[in-house]
Coordinates of N, CA, C and O in Angstrom, one line a residue:
X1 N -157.1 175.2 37.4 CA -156.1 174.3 36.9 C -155.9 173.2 37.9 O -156.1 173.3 39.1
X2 N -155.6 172.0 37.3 CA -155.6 170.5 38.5 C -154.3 170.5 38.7 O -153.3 170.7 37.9
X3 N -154.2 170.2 39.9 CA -152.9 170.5 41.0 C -152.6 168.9 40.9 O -153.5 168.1 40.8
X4 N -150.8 168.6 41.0 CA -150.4 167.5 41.8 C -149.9 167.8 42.5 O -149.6 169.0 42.6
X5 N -149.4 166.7 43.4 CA -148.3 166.9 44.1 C -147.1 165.4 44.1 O -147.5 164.2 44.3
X6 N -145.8 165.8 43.9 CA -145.0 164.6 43.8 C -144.2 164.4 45.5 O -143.9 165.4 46.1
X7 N -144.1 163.3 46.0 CA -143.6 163.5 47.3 C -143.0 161.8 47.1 O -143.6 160.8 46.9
X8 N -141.8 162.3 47.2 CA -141.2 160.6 48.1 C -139.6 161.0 48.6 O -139.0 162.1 48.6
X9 N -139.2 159.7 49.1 CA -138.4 159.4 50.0 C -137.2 158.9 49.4 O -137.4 158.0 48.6
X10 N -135.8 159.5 49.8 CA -134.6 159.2 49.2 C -133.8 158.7 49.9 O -133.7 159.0 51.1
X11 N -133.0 158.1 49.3 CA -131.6 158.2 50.4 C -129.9 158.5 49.6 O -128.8 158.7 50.1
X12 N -130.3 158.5 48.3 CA -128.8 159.0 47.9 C -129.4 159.8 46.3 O -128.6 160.0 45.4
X13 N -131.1 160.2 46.3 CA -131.3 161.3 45.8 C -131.6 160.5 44.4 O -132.2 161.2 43.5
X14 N -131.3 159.3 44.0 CA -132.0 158.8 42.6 C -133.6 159.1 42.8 O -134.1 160.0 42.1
X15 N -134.1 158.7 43.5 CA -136.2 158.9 43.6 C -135.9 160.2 43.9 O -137.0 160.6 44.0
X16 N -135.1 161.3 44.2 CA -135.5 162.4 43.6 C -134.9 163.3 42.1 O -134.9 164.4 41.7
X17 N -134.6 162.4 41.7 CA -134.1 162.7 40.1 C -135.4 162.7 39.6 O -136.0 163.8 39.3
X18 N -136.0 161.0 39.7 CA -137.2 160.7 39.2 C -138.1 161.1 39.2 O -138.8 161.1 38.2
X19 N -138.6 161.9 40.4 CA -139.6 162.9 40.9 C -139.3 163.8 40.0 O -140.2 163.8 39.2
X20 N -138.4 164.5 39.8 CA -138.1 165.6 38.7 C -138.7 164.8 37.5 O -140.0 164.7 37.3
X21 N -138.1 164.4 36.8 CA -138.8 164.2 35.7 C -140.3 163.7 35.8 O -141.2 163.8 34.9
X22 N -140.4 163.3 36.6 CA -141.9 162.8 36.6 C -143.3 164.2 36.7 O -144.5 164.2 36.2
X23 N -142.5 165.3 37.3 CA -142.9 166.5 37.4 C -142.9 166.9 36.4 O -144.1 167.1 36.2
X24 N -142.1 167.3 35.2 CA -141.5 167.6 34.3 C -142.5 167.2 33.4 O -142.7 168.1 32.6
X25 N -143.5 165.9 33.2 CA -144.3 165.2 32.4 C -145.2 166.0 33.0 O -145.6 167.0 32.5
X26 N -145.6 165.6 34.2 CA -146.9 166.9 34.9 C -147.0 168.1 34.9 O -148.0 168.6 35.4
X27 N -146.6 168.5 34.4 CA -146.3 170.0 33.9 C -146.5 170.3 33.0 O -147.2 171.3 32.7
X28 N -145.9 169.6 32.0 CA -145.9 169.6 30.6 C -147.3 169.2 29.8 O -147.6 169.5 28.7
X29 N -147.9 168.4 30.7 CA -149.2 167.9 30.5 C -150.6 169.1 31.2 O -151.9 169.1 31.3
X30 N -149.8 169.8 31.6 CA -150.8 171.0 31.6 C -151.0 171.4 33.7 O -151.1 172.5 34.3
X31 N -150.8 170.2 34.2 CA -151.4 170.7 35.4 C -149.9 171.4 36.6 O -148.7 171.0 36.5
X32 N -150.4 172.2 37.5 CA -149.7 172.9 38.7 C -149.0 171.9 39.4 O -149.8 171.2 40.0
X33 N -147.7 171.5 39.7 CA -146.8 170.9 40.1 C -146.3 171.0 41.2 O -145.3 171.8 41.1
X34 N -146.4 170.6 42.5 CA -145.8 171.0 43.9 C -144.7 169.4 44.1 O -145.2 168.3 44.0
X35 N -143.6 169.6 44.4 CA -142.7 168.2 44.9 C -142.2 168.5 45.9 O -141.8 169.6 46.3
X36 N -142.1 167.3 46.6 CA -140.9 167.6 47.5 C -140.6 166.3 48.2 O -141.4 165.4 48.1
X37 N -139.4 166.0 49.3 CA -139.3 165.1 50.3 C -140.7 164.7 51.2 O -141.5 165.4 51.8
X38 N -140.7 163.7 51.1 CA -141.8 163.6 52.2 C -141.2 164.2 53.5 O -142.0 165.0 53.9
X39 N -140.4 164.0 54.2 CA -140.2 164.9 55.2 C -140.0 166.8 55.1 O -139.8 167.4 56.2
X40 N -140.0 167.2 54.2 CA -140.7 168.4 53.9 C -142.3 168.6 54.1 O -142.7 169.5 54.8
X41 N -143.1 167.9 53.5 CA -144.4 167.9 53.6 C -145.1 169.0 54.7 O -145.8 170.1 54.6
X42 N -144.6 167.8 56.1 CA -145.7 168.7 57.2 C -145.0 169.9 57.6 O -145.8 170.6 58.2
X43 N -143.8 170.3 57.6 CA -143.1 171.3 57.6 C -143.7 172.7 57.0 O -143.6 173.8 57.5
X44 N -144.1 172.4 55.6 CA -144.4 173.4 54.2 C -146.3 173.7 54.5 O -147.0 174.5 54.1
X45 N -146.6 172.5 55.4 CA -148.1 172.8 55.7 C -148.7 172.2 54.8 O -149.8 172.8 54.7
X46 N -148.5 171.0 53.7 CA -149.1 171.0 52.3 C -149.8 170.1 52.6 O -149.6 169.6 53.7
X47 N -150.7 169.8 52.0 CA -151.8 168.7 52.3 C -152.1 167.9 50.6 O -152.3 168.3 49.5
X48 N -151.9 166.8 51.1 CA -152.0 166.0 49.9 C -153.4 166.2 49.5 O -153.6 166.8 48.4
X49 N -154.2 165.9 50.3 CA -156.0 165.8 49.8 C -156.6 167.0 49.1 O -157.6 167.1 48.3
X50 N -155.4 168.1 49.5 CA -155.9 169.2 48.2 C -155.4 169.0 47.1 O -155.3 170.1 46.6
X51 N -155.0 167.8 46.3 CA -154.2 167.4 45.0 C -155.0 167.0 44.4 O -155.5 166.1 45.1
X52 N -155.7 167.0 42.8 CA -156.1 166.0 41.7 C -155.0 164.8 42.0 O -155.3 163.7 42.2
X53 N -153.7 165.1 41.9 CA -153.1 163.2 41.8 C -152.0 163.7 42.7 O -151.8 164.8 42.9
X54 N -151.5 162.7 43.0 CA -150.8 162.4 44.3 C -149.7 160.9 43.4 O -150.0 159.8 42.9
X55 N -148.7 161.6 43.5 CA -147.6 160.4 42.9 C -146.8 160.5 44.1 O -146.3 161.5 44.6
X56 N -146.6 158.9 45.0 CA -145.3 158.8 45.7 C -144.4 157.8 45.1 O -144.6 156.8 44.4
X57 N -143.1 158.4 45.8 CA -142.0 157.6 45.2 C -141.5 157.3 46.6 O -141.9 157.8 47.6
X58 N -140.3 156.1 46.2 CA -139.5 155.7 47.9 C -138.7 155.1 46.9 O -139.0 154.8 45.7
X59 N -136.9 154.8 47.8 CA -136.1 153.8 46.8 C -136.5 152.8 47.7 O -136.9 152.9 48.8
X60 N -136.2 151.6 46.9 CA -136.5 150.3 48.1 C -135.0 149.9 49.0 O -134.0 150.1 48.4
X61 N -135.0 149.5 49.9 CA -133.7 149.3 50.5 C -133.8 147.9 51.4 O -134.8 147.9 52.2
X62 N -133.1 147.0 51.4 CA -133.2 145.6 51.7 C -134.7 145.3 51.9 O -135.3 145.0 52.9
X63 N -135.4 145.4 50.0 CA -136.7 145.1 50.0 C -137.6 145.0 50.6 O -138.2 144.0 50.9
X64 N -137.9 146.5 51.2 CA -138.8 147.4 51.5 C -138.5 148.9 51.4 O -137.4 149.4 51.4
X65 N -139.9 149.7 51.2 CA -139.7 151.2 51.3 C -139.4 152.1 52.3 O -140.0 151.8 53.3
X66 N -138.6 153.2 52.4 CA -138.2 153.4 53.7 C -139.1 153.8 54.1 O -140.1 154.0 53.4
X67 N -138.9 154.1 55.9 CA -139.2 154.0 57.0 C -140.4 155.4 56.5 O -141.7 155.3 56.5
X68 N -139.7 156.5 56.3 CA -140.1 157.7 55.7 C -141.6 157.9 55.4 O -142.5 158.5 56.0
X69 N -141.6 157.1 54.3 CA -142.3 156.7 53.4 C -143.8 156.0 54.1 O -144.9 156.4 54.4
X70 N -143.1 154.6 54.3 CA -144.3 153.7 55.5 C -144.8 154.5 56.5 O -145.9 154.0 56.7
X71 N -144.7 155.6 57.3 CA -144.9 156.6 58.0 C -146.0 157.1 57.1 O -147.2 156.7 57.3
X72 N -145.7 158.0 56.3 CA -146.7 158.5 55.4 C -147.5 158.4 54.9 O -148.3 159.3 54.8
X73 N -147.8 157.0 54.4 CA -148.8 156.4 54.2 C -150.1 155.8 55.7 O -151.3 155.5 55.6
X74 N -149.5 155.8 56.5 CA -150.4 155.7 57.4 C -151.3 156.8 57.5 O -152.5 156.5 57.6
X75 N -150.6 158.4 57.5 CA -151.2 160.1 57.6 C -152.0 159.8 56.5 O -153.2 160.3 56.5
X76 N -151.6 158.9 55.2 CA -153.0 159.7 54.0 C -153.8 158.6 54.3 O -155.0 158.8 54.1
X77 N -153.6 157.8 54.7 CA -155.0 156.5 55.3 C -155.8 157.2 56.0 O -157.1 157.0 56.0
X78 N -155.3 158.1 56.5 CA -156.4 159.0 57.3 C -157.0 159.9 56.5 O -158.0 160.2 57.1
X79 N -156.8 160.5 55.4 CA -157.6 161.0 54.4 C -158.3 160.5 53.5 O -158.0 159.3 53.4
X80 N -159.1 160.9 52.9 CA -160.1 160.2 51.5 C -159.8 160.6 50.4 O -160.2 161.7 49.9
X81 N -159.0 159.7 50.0 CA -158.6 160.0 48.7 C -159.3 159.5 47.7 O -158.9 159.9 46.7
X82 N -160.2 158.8 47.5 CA -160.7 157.7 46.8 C -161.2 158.5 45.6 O -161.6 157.8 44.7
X83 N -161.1 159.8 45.4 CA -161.4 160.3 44.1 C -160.2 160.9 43.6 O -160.3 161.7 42.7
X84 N -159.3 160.6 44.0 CA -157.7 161.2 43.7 C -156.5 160.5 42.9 O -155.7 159.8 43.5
X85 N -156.5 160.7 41.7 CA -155.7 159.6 40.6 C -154.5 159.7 41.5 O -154.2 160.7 42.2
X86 N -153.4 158.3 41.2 CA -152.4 158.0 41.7 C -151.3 157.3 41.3 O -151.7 156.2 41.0
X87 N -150.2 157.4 41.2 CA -148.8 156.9 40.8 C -147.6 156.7 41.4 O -147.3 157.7 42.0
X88 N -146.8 155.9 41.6 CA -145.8 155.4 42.0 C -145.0 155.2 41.6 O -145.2 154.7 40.5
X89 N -143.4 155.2 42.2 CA -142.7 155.2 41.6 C -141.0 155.0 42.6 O -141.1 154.9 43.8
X90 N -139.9 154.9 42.1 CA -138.6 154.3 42.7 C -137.7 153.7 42.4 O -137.7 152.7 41.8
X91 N -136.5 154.3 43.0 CA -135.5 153.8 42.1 C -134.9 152.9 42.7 O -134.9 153.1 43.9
X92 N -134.2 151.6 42.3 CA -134.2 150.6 43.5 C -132.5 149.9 43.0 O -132.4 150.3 41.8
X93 N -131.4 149.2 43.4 CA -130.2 148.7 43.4 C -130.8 147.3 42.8 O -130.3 146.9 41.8
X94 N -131.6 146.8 43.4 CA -131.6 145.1 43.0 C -132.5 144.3 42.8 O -132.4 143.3 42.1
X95 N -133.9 145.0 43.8 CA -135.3 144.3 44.4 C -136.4 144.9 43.6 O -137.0 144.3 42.7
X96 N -136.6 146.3 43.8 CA -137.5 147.2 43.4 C -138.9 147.5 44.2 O -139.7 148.4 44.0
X97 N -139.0 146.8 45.0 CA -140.2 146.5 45.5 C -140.9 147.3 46.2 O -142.0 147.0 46.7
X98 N -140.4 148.4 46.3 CA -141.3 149.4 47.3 C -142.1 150.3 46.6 O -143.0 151.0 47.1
X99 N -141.8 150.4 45.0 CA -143.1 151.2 44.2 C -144.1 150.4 43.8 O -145.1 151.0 43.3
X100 N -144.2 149.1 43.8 CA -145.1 148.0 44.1 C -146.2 147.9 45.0 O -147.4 147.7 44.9
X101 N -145.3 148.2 46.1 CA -146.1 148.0 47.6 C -146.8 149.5 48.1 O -147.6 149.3 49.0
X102 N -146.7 151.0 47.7 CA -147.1 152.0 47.9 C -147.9 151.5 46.7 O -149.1 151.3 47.2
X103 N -147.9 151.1 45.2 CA -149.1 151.3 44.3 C -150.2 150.8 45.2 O -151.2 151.4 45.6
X104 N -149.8 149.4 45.3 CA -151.2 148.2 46.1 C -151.9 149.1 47.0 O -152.9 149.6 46.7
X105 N -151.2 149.3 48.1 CA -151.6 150.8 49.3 C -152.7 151.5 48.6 O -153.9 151.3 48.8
X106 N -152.1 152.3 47.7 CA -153.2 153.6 47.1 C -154.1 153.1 46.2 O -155.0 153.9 46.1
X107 N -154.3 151.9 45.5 CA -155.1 151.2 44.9 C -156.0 150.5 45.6 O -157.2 150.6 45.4
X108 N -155.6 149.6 46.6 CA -156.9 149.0 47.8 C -157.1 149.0 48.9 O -157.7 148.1 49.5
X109 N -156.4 150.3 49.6 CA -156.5 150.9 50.8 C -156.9 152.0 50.6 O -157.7 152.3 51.6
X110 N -156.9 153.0 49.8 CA -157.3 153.8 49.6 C -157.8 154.7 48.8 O -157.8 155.9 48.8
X111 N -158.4 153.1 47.9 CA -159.2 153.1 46.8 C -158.9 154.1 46.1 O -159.8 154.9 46.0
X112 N -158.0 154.6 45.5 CA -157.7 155.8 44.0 C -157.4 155.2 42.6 O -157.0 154.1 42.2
X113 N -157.8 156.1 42.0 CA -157.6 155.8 40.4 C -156.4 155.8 40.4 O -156.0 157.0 40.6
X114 N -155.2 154.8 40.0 CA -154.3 154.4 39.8 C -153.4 154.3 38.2 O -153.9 153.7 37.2
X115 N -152.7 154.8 38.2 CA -151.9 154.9 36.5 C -152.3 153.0 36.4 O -153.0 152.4 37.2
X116 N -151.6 152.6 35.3 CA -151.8 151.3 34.6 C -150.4 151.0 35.3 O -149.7 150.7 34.3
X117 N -149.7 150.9 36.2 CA -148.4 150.1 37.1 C -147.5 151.1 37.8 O -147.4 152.3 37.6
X118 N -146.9 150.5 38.4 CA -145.4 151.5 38.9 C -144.7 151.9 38.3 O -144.5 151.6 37.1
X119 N -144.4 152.6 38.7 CA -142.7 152.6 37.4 C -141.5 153.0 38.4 O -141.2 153.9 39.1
X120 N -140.9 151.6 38.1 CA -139.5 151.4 38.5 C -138.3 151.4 37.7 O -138.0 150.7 36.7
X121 N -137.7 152.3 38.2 CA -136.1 152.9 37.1 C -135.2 152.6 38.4 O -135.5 153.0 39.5
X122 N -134.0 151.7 37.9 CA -132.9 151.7 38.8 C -132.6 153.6 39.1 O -132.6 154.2 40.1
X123 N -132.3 154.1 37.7 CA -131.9 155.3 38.0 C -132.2 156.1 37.1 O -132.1 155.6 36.0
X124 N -132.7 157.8 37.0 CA -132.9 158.3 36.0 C -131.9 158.0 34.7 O -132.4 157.9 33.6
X125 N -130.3 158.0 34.9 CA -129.5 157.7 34.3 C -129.2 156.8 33.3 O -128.4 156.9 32.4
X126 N -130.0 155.5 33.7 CA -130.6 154.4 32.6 C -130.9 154.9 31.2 O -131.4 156.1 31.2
X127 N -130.8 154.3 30.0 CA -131.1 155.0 29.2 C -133.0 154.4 28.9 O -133.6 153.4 29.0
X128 N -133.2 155.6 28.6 CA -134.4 156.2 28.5 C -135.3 156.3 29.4 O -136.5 156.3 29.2
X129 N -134.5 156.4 30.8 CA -135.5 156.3 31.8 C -136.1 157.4 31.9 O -137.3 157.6 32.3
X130 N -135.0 158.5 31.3 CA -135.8 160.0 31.7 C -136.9 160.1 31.4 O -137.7 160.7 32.1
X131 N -137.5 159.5 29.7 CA -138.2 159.5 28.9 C -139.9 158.6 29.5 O -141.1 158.9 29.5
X132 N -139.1 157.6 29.7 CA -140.2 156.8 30.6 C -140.7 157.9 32.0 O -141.8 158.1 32.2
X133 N -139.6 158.5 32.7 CA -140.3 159.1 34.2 C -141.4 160.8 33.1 O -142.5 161.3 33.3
X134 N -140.7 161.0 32.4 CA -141.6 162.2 31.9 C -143.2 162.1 31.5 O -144.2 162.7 31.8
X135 N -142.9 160.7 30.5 CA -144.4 159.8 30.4 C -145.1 159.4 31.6 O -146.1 159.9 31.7
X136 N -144.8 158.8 32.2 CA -145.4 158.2 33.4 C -146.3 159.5 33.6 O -147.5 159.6 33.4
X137 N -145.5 160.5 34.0 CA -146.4 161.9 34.6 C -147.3 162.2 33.5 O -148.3 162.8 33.9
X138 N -147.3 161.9 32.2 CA -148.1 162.6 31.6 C -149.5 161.8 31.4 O -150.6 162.3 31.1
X139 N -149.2 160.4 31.7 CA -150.1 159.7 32.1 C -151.1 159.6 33.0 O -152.3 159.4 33.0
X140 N -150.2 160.0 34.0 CA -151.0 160.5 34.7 C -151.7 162.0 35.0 O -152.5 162.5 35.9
X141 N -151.5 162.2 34.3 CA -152.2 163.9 33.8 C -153.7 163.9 33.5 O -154.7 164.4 34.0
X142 N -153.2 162.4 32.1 CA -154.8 162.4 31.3 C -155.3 161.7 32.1 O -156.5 161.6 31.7
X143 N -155.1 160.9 33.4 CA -156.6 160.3 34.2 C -157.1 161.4 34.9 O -158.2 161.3 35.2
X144 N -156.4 162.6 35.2 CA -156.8 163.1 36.2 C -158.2 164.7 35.0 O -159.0 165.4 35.5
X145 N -157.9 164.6 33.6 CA -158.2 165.4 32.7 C -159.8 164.6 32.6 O -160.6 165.0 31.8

């Protein structure tokens, strides 16, 4: 069965609403689902490079993604992901810009098959966001099928 893994960075827990439903679509679309905080990660021992797709989220906060996050991406720069579908994602107050700037990252730094854009939800709570974060994942399912 093809494994993902969802991992991003919060600060008052909307990008991990999102991550839920985004899971929720990943699951539902057939593949093994691991989530969590990125500061969970190296604690749990998980390793992204053992994942078919790798979805990060971050909320943006005075347009940029947190600190968390920017950290993290440096560790998978150090891996070869380049055959590993990928998605992004974040919930943002005003800007949005940090599921933008992780897509760019995983698309021409380290070259992965990339869903068709971000997906930015102020908040799961928007209406139909849930709907959009469940699709997104399932979208990402079928690149990785």
């Amino acid at each position: 069965m093809a494994k993902a893994i969802v991992i991003y960075a919060t600060r008052t827990n909307e990008t991990g609403k999102i991550a839920e439903l985004i899971a929720e679509g990943l699951s539902s679309a057939g593949l093994d689902v691991t989530m969590g905080k990125v500061s969970e990660m190296e604690k749990k021992g998980i390793k992204p490079e053992e994942y078919d797709a790798i979805v990060l989220g971050s909320a943006t906060y005075n347009g940029e993604m947190l600190q968390a996050m920017k950290t993290f991406l440096f560790t998978l720069e150090k891996m070869n992901l380049g055959k590993k579908v990928g998605g992004t994602f974040g919930a943002f107050g005003w800007s949005g810009e940090a599921p933008g700037r992780i897509f760019n990252t995983m698309k021409n730094v380290f070259k992965m098959k990339m869903a068709d854009g971000p997906l930015k939800l102020k908040s799961a709570s928007v209406k139909g966001g849930a709907t959009m974060a469940r699709d997104y994942g399932k979208q990402i399912a079928k690149k990785v099928g």
